[in-house]
Coordinates of C-alpha atoms and ligand atoms in Angstrom, one line a residue:
M21 CA 114.2 34.6 101.4
K22 CA 115.3 37.0 99.2
S23 CA 118.5 39.1 100.3
G24 CA 116.5 42.2 99.6
I25 CA 114.0 41.3 101.9
K26 CA 116.5 40.2 104.7
F27 CA 118.1 43.4 104.4
L28 CA 114.9 45.5 105.1
L29 CA 114.1 43.3 107.8
W30 CA 118.1 43.8 109.1
L31 CA 117.4 47.6 108.7
A32 CA 113.8 47.8 110.5
A33 CA 115.2 45.9 113.6
L34 CA 118.3 48.0 113.5
I35 CA 116.2 51.1 113.3
V36 CA 113.5 49.5 116.1
A37 CA 116.4 48.5 118.4
I38 CA 118.3 52.1 118.6
G39 CA 114.7 53.9 119.0
L40 CA 114.0 51.8 122.0
A41 CA 117.6 52.7 123.3
L42 CA 117.0 55.9 122.9
A43 CA 113.4 56.3 123.9
L44 CA 113.1 53.9 126.6
P45 CA 113.9 55.2 130.2
I46 CA 116.5 52.4 130.7
N47 CA 117.8 52.4 134.4
G48 CA 121.2 51.8 135.3
Y49 CA 121.2 47.8 136.0
L50 CA 119.3 47.3 133.0
M51 CA 121.6 49.5 131.0
N52 CA 124.5 47.6 132.3
L53 CA 123.1 44.2 131.2
L54 CA 122.2 45.6 127.7
M55 CA 125.8 46.8 127.2
Q56 CA 127.3 43.6 128.4
A57 CA 125.2 41.6 125.7
S58 CA 126.1 44.0 123.0
T59 CA 129.6 44.1 123.4
Y60 CA 129.8 40.5 124.3
A61 CA 127.7 39.6 121.5
I62 CA 130.5 41.0 119.1
A63 CA 133.0 38.7 120.3
V64 CA 130.9 35.8 120.0
L65 CA 129.8 36.6 116.2
G66 CA 134.0 36.1 116.2
M67 CA 133.4 32.7 117.3
T68 CA 130.7 32.1 114.8
I69 CA 133.3 32.7 112.4
V70 CA 136.2 30.7 113.6
L71 CA 134.3 27.5 115.3
G72 CA 130.9 27.6 113.4
Y73 CA 132.1 28.5 110.0
A74 CA 136.0 27.6 109.8
G75 CA 135.5 24.6 112.7
Q76 CA 138.4 25.4 114.7
I77 CA 138.9 25.6 118.3
N78 CA 139.1 29.1 120.0
I79 CA 139.3 28.8 123.9
A80 CA 140.8 32.3 124.1
Q81 CA 138.3 35.2 122.8
A82 CA 138.2 36.7 126.4
A83 CA 141.8 37.1 125.8
F84 CA 141.3 39.2 122.5
F85 CA 138.3 40.8 124.1
G86 CA 140.9 41.7 126.8
I87 CA 143.3 43.2 124.6
G88 CA 140.8 45.2 122.6
A89 CA 139.8 46.7 126.0
Y90 CA 142.7 47.2 127.2
G91 CA 143.5 48.9 123.6
V92 CA 141.0 51.7 124.5
A93 CA 141.7 51.6 128.1
I94 CA 145.9 52.6 127.5
G95 CA 145.0 54.3 124.3
T96 CA 142.4 56.8 125.5
T97 CA 144.0 57.3 129.3
T98 CA 147.5 56.7 129.5
L99 CA 148.3 57.8 125.8
G100 CA 145.5 60.2 125.6
M101 CA 144.5 59.0 121.7
A102 CA 141.3 59.6 120.5
F103 CA 138.5 56.8 121.3
F104 CA 137.7 55.9 117.8
V105 CA 141.8 55.3 116.8
S106 CA 142.2 53.4 120.3
L107 CA 139.3 51.2 119.4
L108 CA 140.6 50.4 116.0
L109 CA 144.0 49.9 117.3
G110 CA 142.9 47.8 120.0
A111 CA 141.3 45.8 117.5
V112 CA 144.1 45.6 114.9
V113 CA 146.6 44.3 117.7
A114 CA 143.9 41.2 118.5
L115 CA 144.0 40.5 114.7
L116 CA 147.6 40.1 114.6
F117 CA 147.7 37.9 117.7
G118 CA 144.9 36.3 116.1
I119 CA 146.9 35.9 113.3
V120 CA 149.7 34.1 115.2
L121 CA 147.6 31.7 116.9
G122 CA 145.8 30.9 113.6
G123 CA 149.3 29.9 112.4
S124 CA 149.5 27.3 115.3
T125 CA 146.2 25.7 113.8
L126 CA 148.1 25.2 110.4
K127 CA 150.6 22.3 112.6
L128 CA 148.1 21.7 114.9
G129 CA 144.3 20.4 115.2
G130 CA 141.8 19.5 117.8
H131 CA 143.1 18.8 121.3
Y132 CA 146.7 20.5 121.0
L133 CA 144.9 23.3 119.4
A134 CA 142.7 24.2 122.1
M135 CA 145.6 23.4 124.5
V136 CA 147.6 26.1 122.6
T137 CA 144.6 28.6 122.8
I138 CA 144.0 28.1 126.3
S139 CA 147.8 28.9 127.2
F140 CA 147.4 32.1 125.3
Q141 CA 144.7 33.1 127.6
E142 CA 146.4 32.2 130.5
I143 CA 149.7 34.2 129.4
L144 CA 147.2 37.4 128.7
T145 CA 145.7 37.3 132.4
L146 CA 149.5 37.1 133.6
V147 CA 150.7 39.8 131.6
L148 CA 147.7 42.1 132.2
T149 CA 148.4 41.1 136.1
N150 CA 151.7 41.6 136.3
W151 CA 153.1 44.4 134.0
I152 CA 151.7 47.1 136.5
G153 CA 153.8 49.9 134.5
V154 CA 151.4 49.3 131.1
S155 CA 147.8 48.0 132.7
H156 CA 148.0 49.0 136.0
G157 CA 147.9 45.4 137.3
P158 CA 145.1 44.0 139.1
D159 CA 144.0 47.4 140.2
G160 CA 143.0 48.0 136.6
I161 CA 141.9 51.3 134.4
S162 CA 139.4 53.5 135.3
N163 CA 137.4 56.9 133.9
I164 CA 137.9 55.6 130.4
P165 CA 136.6 58.1 128.2
R166 CA 133.9 57.8 126.0
P167 CA 134.2 59.1 122.8
H168 CA 132.9 62.4 121.1
L169 CA 131.1 62.3 117.9
G170 CA 129.7 65.4 116.7
F171 CA 126.2 66.2 117.9
L172 CA 125.9 63.0 119.5
A173 CA 126.5 62.8 123.5
L174 CA 127.7 59.5 123.3
D175 CA 129.2 60.1 127.3
Q176 CA 125.3 59.5 127.7
S177 CA 124.9 55.9 128.1
Q178 CA 121.8 55.4 126.2
H179 CA 123.7 57.2 123.3
Y180 CA 126.4 54.9 124.0
L181 CA 124.2 51.8 124.0
A182 CA 122.7 53.1 120.5
L183 CA 126.2 53.0 119.4
C184 CA 127.3 49.4 120.6
L185 CA 124.0 48.3 118.9
V186 CA 125.0 50.0 115.3
F187 CA 128.2 48.1 115.7
L188 CA 126.7 45.0 116.8
F189 CA 124.2 45.2 113.7
V190 CA 126.6 45.7 111.1
I191 CA 128.9 43.2 112.2
A192 CA 126.0 40.4 112.8
G193 CA 125.1 41.6 109.4
L194 CA 128.2 41.1 107.7
V195 CA 128.7 37.8 109.3
A196 CA 125.6 36.5 108.3
W197 CA 126.6 37.4 104.8
L198 CA 129.9 35.8 105.0
K199 CA 128.4 32.5 105.2
S200 CA 127.1 32.1 102.2
S201 CA 130.1 34.3 100.2
R202 CA 132.9 32.3 98.5
L203 CA 135.1 32.8 101.7
G204 CA 132.5 31.7 104.2
L205 CA 131.7 28.5 101.7
S206 CA 135.3 27.9 101.9
M207 CA 135.6 28.1 105.7
Q208 CA 132.7 25.3 105.5
A209 CA 134.4 23.2 103.5
V210 CA 137.3 23.4 105.6
R211 CA 135.3 22.9 108.6
D212 CA 133.3 19.7 107.1
N213 CA 136.6 18.2 105.0
E214 CA 139.8 19.7 104.8
L215 CA 141.3 17.3 102.5
A216 CA 138.4 17.7 100.1
A217 CA 138.7 21.3 100.5
G218 CA 142.5 21.4 99.7
V219 CA 141.6 19.3 96.4
A220 CA 138.9 21.5 95.7
G221 CA 141.3 24.4 95.2
I222 CA 141.0 26.0 98.8
D223 CA 144.0 27.2 100.3
T224 CA 143.1 25.6 103.4
N225 CA 146.1 27.2 105.4
R226 CA 145.0 30.6 104.4
V227 CA 141.4 30.2 105.3
K228 CA 142.1 29.3 108.8
I229 CA 144.1 32.0 109.3
I230 CA 141.9 34.5 108.0
A231 CA 139.0 33.0 110.2
F232 CA 141.1 33.1 113.4
A233 CA 141.9 36.7 112.5
A234 CA 138.5 38.0 111.8
C235 CA 137.5 36.0 115.2
A236 CA 140.4 37.9 117.2
F237 CA 139.4 41.3 115.3
L238 CA 135.7 41.1 116.4
G239 CA 136.9 40.1 119.9
G240 CA 139.1 42.9 120.2
L241 CA 136.5 45.2 118.8
G242 CA 133.8 43.8 121.6
G243 CA 136.4 44.3 124.2
G244 CA 137.1 48.2 123.1
L245 CA 133.5 48.9 123.2
F246 CA 133.4 47.2 126.4
A247 CA 135.6 49.4 128.1
G248 CA 134.1 52.3 126.8
A249 CA 130.7 51.1 127.9
F250 CA 131.9 50.5 131.8
R251 CA 134.8 52.7 131.9
Y252 CA 136.8 50.7 133.8
I253 CA 138.6 47.4 133.4
S254 CA 140.7 45.1 135.2
P255 CA 142.5 41.9 134.5
D256 CA 139.6 39.2 135.8
Q257 CA 137.2 40.3 133.5
F258 CA 139.1 38.5 130.4
S259 CA 140.0 35.4 132.3
F260 CA 139.5 31.7 130.8
D261 CA 136.3 31.4 132.6
D262 CA 135.0 34.3 130.3
S263 CA 136.9 32.4 127.1
V264 CA 134.3 29.3 128.3
V265 CA 131.3 31.9 128.5
L266 CA 132.0 33.0 125.6
L267 CA 132.4 29.7 123.8
T268 CA 129.0 28.6 125.6
M269 CA 127.2 31.4 124.5
A270 CA 128.2 30.7 120.6
L271 CA 127.3 27.0 121.1
L272 CA 124.2 27.7 122.8
G273 CA 122.5 29.8 120.6
G274 CA 123.8 28.2 117.5
V275 CA 127.3 28.3 116.3
D276 CA 126.9 28.7 112.6
A277 CA 124.6 31.3 112.4
A278 CA 125.2 35.4 113.5
I279 CA 121.4 35.3 114.8
G280 CA 122.7 32.1 117.1
A281 CA 125.6 34.2 118.8
V282 CA 123.1 37.3 119.4
I283 CA 120.7 34.8 121.0
G284 CA 123.2 32.7 122.6
T285 CA 124.6 35.7 124.3
A286 CA 121.3 37.5 125.1
L287 CA 120.3 34.1 126.8
L288 CA 123.8 33.6 129.0
I289 CA 123.3 37.3 130.2
L290 CA 119.7 37.2 130.9
L291 CA 119.5 33.6 132.3
P292 CA 121.0 34.4 135.7
E293 CA 118.5 37.5 136.3
W294 CA 115.8 35.1 135.7
L295 CA 117.2 32.8 138.1
R296 CA 117.8 35.1 140.7
F297 CA 115.1 34.3 142.6
L298 CA 116.6 30.7 143.2
K299 CA 119.0 32.2 145.6
Q300 CA 121.7 29.9 146.5
F301 CA 120.4 27.0 144.0
Y302 CA 120.5 29.7 141.0
L303 CA 124.4 28.3 139.9
A304 CA 123.0 24.6 139.6
V305 CA 119.9 25.2 138.0
Y306 CA 121.7 27.6 135.5
G307 CA 124.3 24.9 134.8
L308 CA 121.7 22.3 134.3
A309 CA 119.5 24.5 132.0
V310 CA 122.9 25.0 130.0
I311 CA 123.6 21.1 129.8
L312 CA 119.7 20.4 128.7
I313 CA 119.7 23.2 126.0
M314 CA 123.0 21.6 124.6
I315 CA 121.6 18.1 125.0
F316 CA 118.6 18.5 123.0
M317 CA 119.6 21.2 121.0
P318 CA 123.0 20.0 119.7
Q319 CA 123.0 22.5 117.0
G320 CA 122.1 25.1 119.4
I321 CA 118.6 27.2 119.5
F322 CA 118.7 28.9 116.4
G323 CA 120.1 25.5 114.3
Y324 CA 117.1 23.7 116.3
V325 CA 114.7 26.4 114.9
T326 CA 116.2 26.2 111.3
R327 CA 115.8 22.3 111.5
L328 CA 112.4 22.8 112.4
F329 CA 111.3 25.1 109.5
G330 CA 113.7 24.1 106.9
R331 CA 116.7 26.1 105.1
A332 CA 114.9 28.0 102.0
P333 CA 117.0 26.7 98.8
D334 CA 119.3 29.3 97.3
L335 CA 120.1 28.3 93.4
P336 CA 120.2 30.5 90.4
S337 CA 117.1 30.5 88.4
G338 CA 116.4 30.3 84.8
A339 CA 117.1 27.5 82.2
V340 CA 120.2 25.4 83.3
A341 CA 123.4 26.1 80.6
P342 CA 125.4 23.5 79.3
L343 CA 128.1 22.4 80.8
T344 CA 131.5 23.6 78.9
L345 CA 134.3 21.4 79.3
G346 CA 138.0 20.7 78.3
A347 CA 140.3 23.3 79.7
S348 CA 142.7 25.3 76.6
V349 CA 145.5 22.8 76.7
A350 CA 147.8 21.9 73.7
T351 CA 146.8 18.2 72.4
D352 CA 149.8 17.4 70.5
R353 CA 151.4 16.2 73.7
P354 CA 150.4 14.0 76.8
I355 CA 148.6 15.6 79.3
L356 CA 150.1 14.0 82.0
E357 CA 153.5 12.8 81.9
V358 CA 154.9 10.8 85.1
D359 CA 158.5 9.5 85.3
G360 CA 159.9 7.3 88.4
L361 CA 157.2 8.2 90.8
S362 CA 158.1 6.7 94.2
K363 CA 156.3 7.1 97.6
H364 CA 157.9 5.4 100.6
F365 CA 156.3 5.1 103.7
G366 CA 159.0 3.9 106.1
G367 CA 160.2 1.0 104.1
L368 CA 157.2 0.1 102.7
R369 CA 157.3 1.3 98.8
A370 CA 153.6 1.9 97.9
V371 CA 154.8 3.7 94.9
D372 CA 158.0 2.8 93.5
E373 CA 159.4 4.2 90.3
V374 CA 156.1 4.5 88.2
D375 CA 156.0 5.9 84.8
L376 CA 152.8 6.8 83.4
V377 CA 151.8 8.7 80.3
I378 CA 148.0 9.8 79.8
E379 CA 147.4 11.1 76.1
S380 CA 144.8 14.1 75.7
G381 CA 141.4 13.5 75.4
S382 CA 141.7 9.4 76.5
V383 CA 140.2 7.8 79.6
H384 CA 142.9 5.8 80.9
A385 CA 142.4 3.2 83.7
L386 CA 145.1 2.5 86.8
I387 CA 144.1 -1.1 87.9
G388 CA 145.9 -3.5 90.4
P389 CA 144.9 -5.6 93.6
N390 CA 144.0 -4.2 96.7
G391 CA 146.9 -2.4 98.0
S392 CA 148.9 -2.1 95.0
G393 CA 149.5 1.6 95.5
K394 CA 146.9 3.2 93.3
T395 CA 145.4 5.6 95.8
T396 CA 148.6 6.5 96.7
T397 CA 149.9 7.3 93.2
L398 CA 146.2 9.6 93.0
N399 CA 147.1 11.2 96.2
L400 CA 150.8 12.2 94.6
L401 CA 149.1 13.4 91.5
S402 CA 146.6 15.7 93.6
G403 CA 149.3 16.9 96.2
I404 CA 148.1 15.3 99.0
Y405 CA 151.5 13.7 99.5
R406 CA 154.8 14.5 98.1
P407 CA 156.7 12.1 96.2
T408 CA 159.9 10.0 97.7
A409 CA 161.1 10.7 93.9
G410 CA 159.8 11.4 90.3
R411 CA 158.8 13.8 88.1
I412 CA 154.9 14.9 87.2
R413 CA 154.2 16.9 84.3
L414 CA 150.8 18.2 83.8
G415 CA 150.0 20.0 80.3
G416 CA 154.0 20.2 80.1
R417 CA 154.1 22.4 83.3
E418 CA 156.5 20.5 86.7
V419 CA 154.1 20.0 89.3
A420 CA 155.2 17.4 91.6
G421 CA 155.4 18.7 95.3
L422 CA 153.0 21.5 95.0
A423 CA 150.0 21.7 97.4
P424 CA 146.8 20.3 96.8
H425 CA 144.8 23.7 96.3
L426 CA 148.0 24.5 93.8
L427 CA 147.5 21.6 91.7
A428 CA 143.8 22.3 91.8
S429 CA 144.5 25.6 90.0
A430 CA 146.6 23.8 87.5
G431 CA 143.7 21.9 86.4
M432 CA 143.9 18.6 88.4
G433 CA 140.6 17.6 89.6
R434 CA 139.6 14.2 91.7
T435 CA 136.8 12.1 93.5
F436 CA 138.1 9.9 96.4
Q437 CA 137.6 6.4 97.1
N438 CA 136.0 7.1 100.2
I439 CA 133.3 9.8 99.2
R440 CA 134.5 12.9 100.4
L441 CA 132.0 15.9 100.7
F442 CA 131.0 19.0 102.8
H443 CA 128.5 17.2 104.4
S444 CA 126.6 19.8 105.9
L445 CA 125.9 21.7 102.9
T446 CA 123.6 21.3 99.8
A447 CA 124.6 19.7 96.8
F448 CA 124.8 22.9 95.4
E449 CA 126.8 24.5 97.6
N450 CA 129.3 21.6 97.3
V451 CA 129.6 21.8 93.8
L452 CA 129.8 25.7 94.1
I453 CA 132.9 25.2 95.9
G454 CA 134.5 23.6 93.1
S455 CA 133.6 26.2 90.7
F456 CA 135.7 28.5 92.4
R457 CA 138.7 27.6 90.8
A458 CA 137.1 27.3 87.6
G459 CA 139.2 30.0 85.2
S460 CA 136.7 31.8 82.4
G461 CA 133.9 34.2 83.5
S462 CA 134.8 34.1 87.1
D463 CA 132.4 36.1 88.6
A464 CA 129.7 35.2 91.3
K465 CA 127.0 34.4 88.8
S466 CA 128.9 32.8 86.0
R467 CA 130.4 30.6 88.9
R468 CA 126.8 29.8 90.3
A469 CA 125.5 28.9 86.7
R470 CA 128.4 26.6 86.2
A471 CA 128.0 24.9 89.3
L472 CA 123.8 24.1 88.5
A473 CA 125.2 22.8 85.4
A474 CA 127.5 20.7 86.7
L475 CA 124.9 19.2 88.8
D476 CA 122.7 18.8 85.9
F477 CA 125.4 16.9 83.7
V478 CA 125.8 14.1 86.3
G479 CA 122.0 14.2 86.3
M480 CA 121.6 16.0 90.0
A481 CA 120.1 19.0 89.2
A482 CA 116.9 18.0 90.8
R483 CA 118.4 17.4 94.2
A484 CA 120.6 20.7 94.4
A485 CA 119.2 21.9 97.5
V486 CA 119.5 19.0 99.4
V487 CA 122.1 18.7 102.4
V488 CA 124.5 16.0 101.0
S489 CA 124.6 13.9 103.8
S490 CA 120.8 13.0 103.3
L491 CA 121.5 12.0 99.8
P492 CA 121.8 8.2 99.1
Y493 CA 125.4 6.8 98.2
G494 CA 125.2 6.6 94.4
H495 CA 124.1 10.3 94.3
Q496 CA 126.8 11.2 96.8
R497 CA 129.2 10.0 94.4
L498 CA 127.5 11.9 91.2
V499 CA 127.7 15.0 93.4
E500 CA 131.6 14.5 94.1
I501 CA 132.1 14.3 90.5
A502 CA 130.0 17.0 89.6
R503 CA 132.3 19.1 92.1
A504 CA 135.2 18.1 90.3
L505 CA 133.8 19.2 86.8
A506 CA 132.4 22.3 88.2
A507 CA 136.2 23.4 88.3
N508 CA 136.7 22.5 84.7
P509 CA 139.5 20.3 84.8
T510 CA 142.6 19.4 82.3
L511 CA 142.7 16.0 84.1
L512 CA 140.2 14.1 86.3
L513 CA 141.1 11.5 88.5
L514 CA 138.3 9.2 89.5
D515 CA 139.3 6.6 92.7
E516 CA 136.9 3.8 92.0
P517 CA 133.9 5.8 91.2
A518 CA 132.0 2.4 90.9
A519 CA 132.5 1.3 93.9
G520 CA 129.0 0.5 96.0
L521 CA 127.1 1.4 93.3
N522 CA 124.2 -1.1 91.9
L523 CA 123.8 -2.6 88.6
T524 CA 121.9 0.4 87.1
E525 CA 124.3 2.8 88.5
K526 CA 127.0 1.3 87.0
Q527 CA 125.6 1.7 83.6
N528 CA 124.5 5.4 84.2
L529 CA 128.1 5.6 85.3
V530 CA 129.6 4.1 81.8
A531 CA 127.2 6.4 80.0
L532 CA 128.6 9.3 81.9
L533 CA 132.4 8.6 81.5
R534 CA 131.5 8.2 78.0
R535 CA 129.8 11.7 77.6
L536 CA 132.7 13.4 79.3
R537 CA 135.2 11.3 76.9
G538 CA 132.8 12.7 74.2
H539 CA 133.4 16.4 75.6
G540 CA 137.1 15.9 75.1
L541 CA 137.8 15.6 79.0
T542 CA 141.2 13.6 79.9
I543 CA 140.4 10.9 82.6
L544 CA 142.7 8.9 85.1
L545 CA 140.2 5.9 86.6
I546 CA 140.9 3.6 88.8
E547 CA 138.5 0.8 89.2
H548 CA 138.4 -2.9 90.1
D549 CA 135.3 -3.7 88.0
M550 CA 136.9 -5.0 85.0
D551 CA 133.7 -5.0 82.8
L552 CA 133.3 -1.2 83.4
V553 CA 137.1 -0.7 82.7
E554 CA 137.2 -2.6 79.3
Q555 CA 134.0 -0.8 78.3
V556 CA 135.1 3.0 78.8
S557 CA 139.3 2.8 78.9
D558 CA 141.2 3.6 75.8
R559 CA 144.6 2.8 77.5
I560 CA 145.2 0.6 81.0
T561 CA 148.3 0.5 83.4
V562 CA 148.7 -2.1 85.9
L563 CA 150.3 -1.7 89.3
N564 CA 151.3 -4.3 91.8
F565 CA 153.1 -3.9 95.0
G566 CA 153.7 -0.5 94.0
R567 CA 155.3 -1.0 90.8
R568 CA 154.3 -0.8 86.9
I569 CA 153.7 -4.5 85.5
A570 CA 152.1 -3.4 82.5
D571 CA 151.1 -0.7 80.2
G572 CA 149.1 -1.1 76.6
T573 CA 145.9 -1.0 75.4
P574 CA 142.7 -3.1 77.0
D575 CA 143.6 -5.9 74.6
E576 CA 147.3 -6.3 75.3
V577 CA 147.0 -5.5 79.1
L578 CA 144.2 -8.1 80.2
R579 CA 146.1 -10.8 78.2
H580 CA 149.4 -10.0 79.6
P581 CA 150.5 -13.0 81.6
D582 CA 152.1 -11.1 84.6
V583 CA 148.8 -9.3 84.8
V584 CA 146.7 -12.7 84.7
A585 CA 149.1 -14.2 87.4
A586 CA 149.5 -11.0 89.5
Y587 CA 146.1 -9.4 89.5
L588 CA 143.8 -12.3 88.4
G589 CA 145.6 -15.0 89.4
E590 CA 143.5 -17.2 91.3
V591 CA 140.3 -16.8 89.2
G592 CA 142.0 -17.2 85.9
E593 CA 140.9 -16.4 82.3
D594 CA 137.7 -16.7 82.4
V595 CA 137.3 -13.3 84.2
I596 CA 139.3 -11.7 81.5
A597 CA 137.4 -12.8 79.0
Ligands
ADP24 P1 145.2 0.8 96.5 O1 144.7 2.1 96.1 O2 145.6 0.3 95.4 O3 144.2 -0.3 97.1 P2 146.7 2.0 98.2 O4 147.7 3.1 97.5 O5 145.6 2.9 99.2 O6 146.4 0.7 97.3 O7 148.2 1.6 99.5 C1 149.3 1.2 99.0 C2 150.0 0.6 100.1 O8 150.3 1.7 100.9 C3 149.3 -0.2 101.0 O9 150.1 -1.4 101.4 C4 148.9 0.8 102.3 O10 148.8 0.1 103.2 C5 150.0 1.8 102.2 N1 149.7 3.1 102.8 C6 148.8 3.9 102.0 N2 148.8 5.1 102.8 C7 149.6 4.9 103.5 C8 150.2 5.8 104.9 N3 149.6 7.1 104.6 N4 151.0 5.4 105.5 C9 151.5 4.4 105.6 N5 151.2 3.2 104.3 C10 150.3 3.7 103.3
MG25 MG1 142.8 2.6 96.8

């Protein structure tokens, strides 16, 4: 759907919702449900960002909700501040805690992160219950005033509900828009494959912290509006159980879509009402209903619906431009100079004092038996590992030990031996993420054009709108190369690009490598297929047990006695010929 039409639909829905909120006679009980749903949904939208987009666990959203609620309660009553000032302040405090919690994701993942967020949640509950001087303890805070906003009488519930709906619609719109933005795609890249995201130029730490901060901010905002809605709050409303409810709402509706957050929230608040007639069995049926939805719709309700109807492709229109390659580097000196590069894993010298010089515009092969340190060398060059010792100069600049995204922006591009794509994104989105670090003309439109050009260069433009996990293996390899090309690298590192390809695909790969070389791109190629190596390489370096045992032209190297002995030993001369 065109974004203009989406915006009009959104605006129409907002107007209808506010019209209904103001015009319908809403009784007290229904009013409470609607206020709860609209303020909760804002917090659940935070979960959409952190869990849905960025793939990080947060089981403390009720704590952030509580911080925002107490911000409004304490701000307006004890401190006598204006409502909106208190609301903003509470949300900002939540955001600051979110940054701290997000910081812990950098060291921890998975279960450990879950435990940290649960602990944070428990600590907040303890503080709210026991810091009586500030929070009024278990009694909570009552008589929270609602805001005055010009001619609007927001102390009337229907007007206040309209205010909550405006907040909800604006935030839902922003969260939906975020998904296809540069930041949102970066989050999804981190979620799908953190290592590849770093190599594609994304500062993964920064992205994770931003996701947590945004999630916490929305939690705080929802909580602040909640406090104004009910005018009374107490610590038990922001407990671990409530965090689980917020998490369930996100998962139930569809965690990676803003609409999913709204559906999930509405459903989980309404379901108990619909099931009220079941009397004492209600909880069991409620639990069962949630479990069934989760089992049969693991992507959540909205995820299930989008699967049924498919997603409209979002591709640049018009003719595909030719791909420009060849970042500006001085060609009178080698592109890469590696001296004494070493990487030890405990006692194992995976890479042992390796020297390597790659001339500008050449295809340089790095070969050696399994386990000889080829991939480890690439991991050192692309910043995934820090060298134990040695220097790496790219275009004359010392880059050893830089983080992957910094090496990426210095011009290092790569693919992985085991393909690493952002599996839930389309081929186009994968390559678009690669284009984020391309230097020249870096506005959104030219990045999109560049992404399509890179896909076209590898012959995959026709599959641009396909989700990569459903592409055949050979095509996935090509998309991965296109993603690296989209960044316009100075040096392209390819780790066994022919592995798993059939004969035709290998021939296409040879042609592709030759075309890349024709465009002046410098390539470091790890490859097992000697035919392919001989066809495309200008120079070859051979590793064995982490050490460089030969280096030179294909003719020299492949007839070098050490290479024959070490690398091609048993099979002998006929392989070389
Ligand atoms: P190649 O790509 O040439 O087949 P690798 O570079 O993957 O070889 O591995 C070289 C050696 O380093 C192997 O013995 C491998 O087991 C070891 N190695 C690689 N990565 C690690 C790691 N993260 N921890 C410990 N040992 C490793
Ligand atoms: Mg390897």
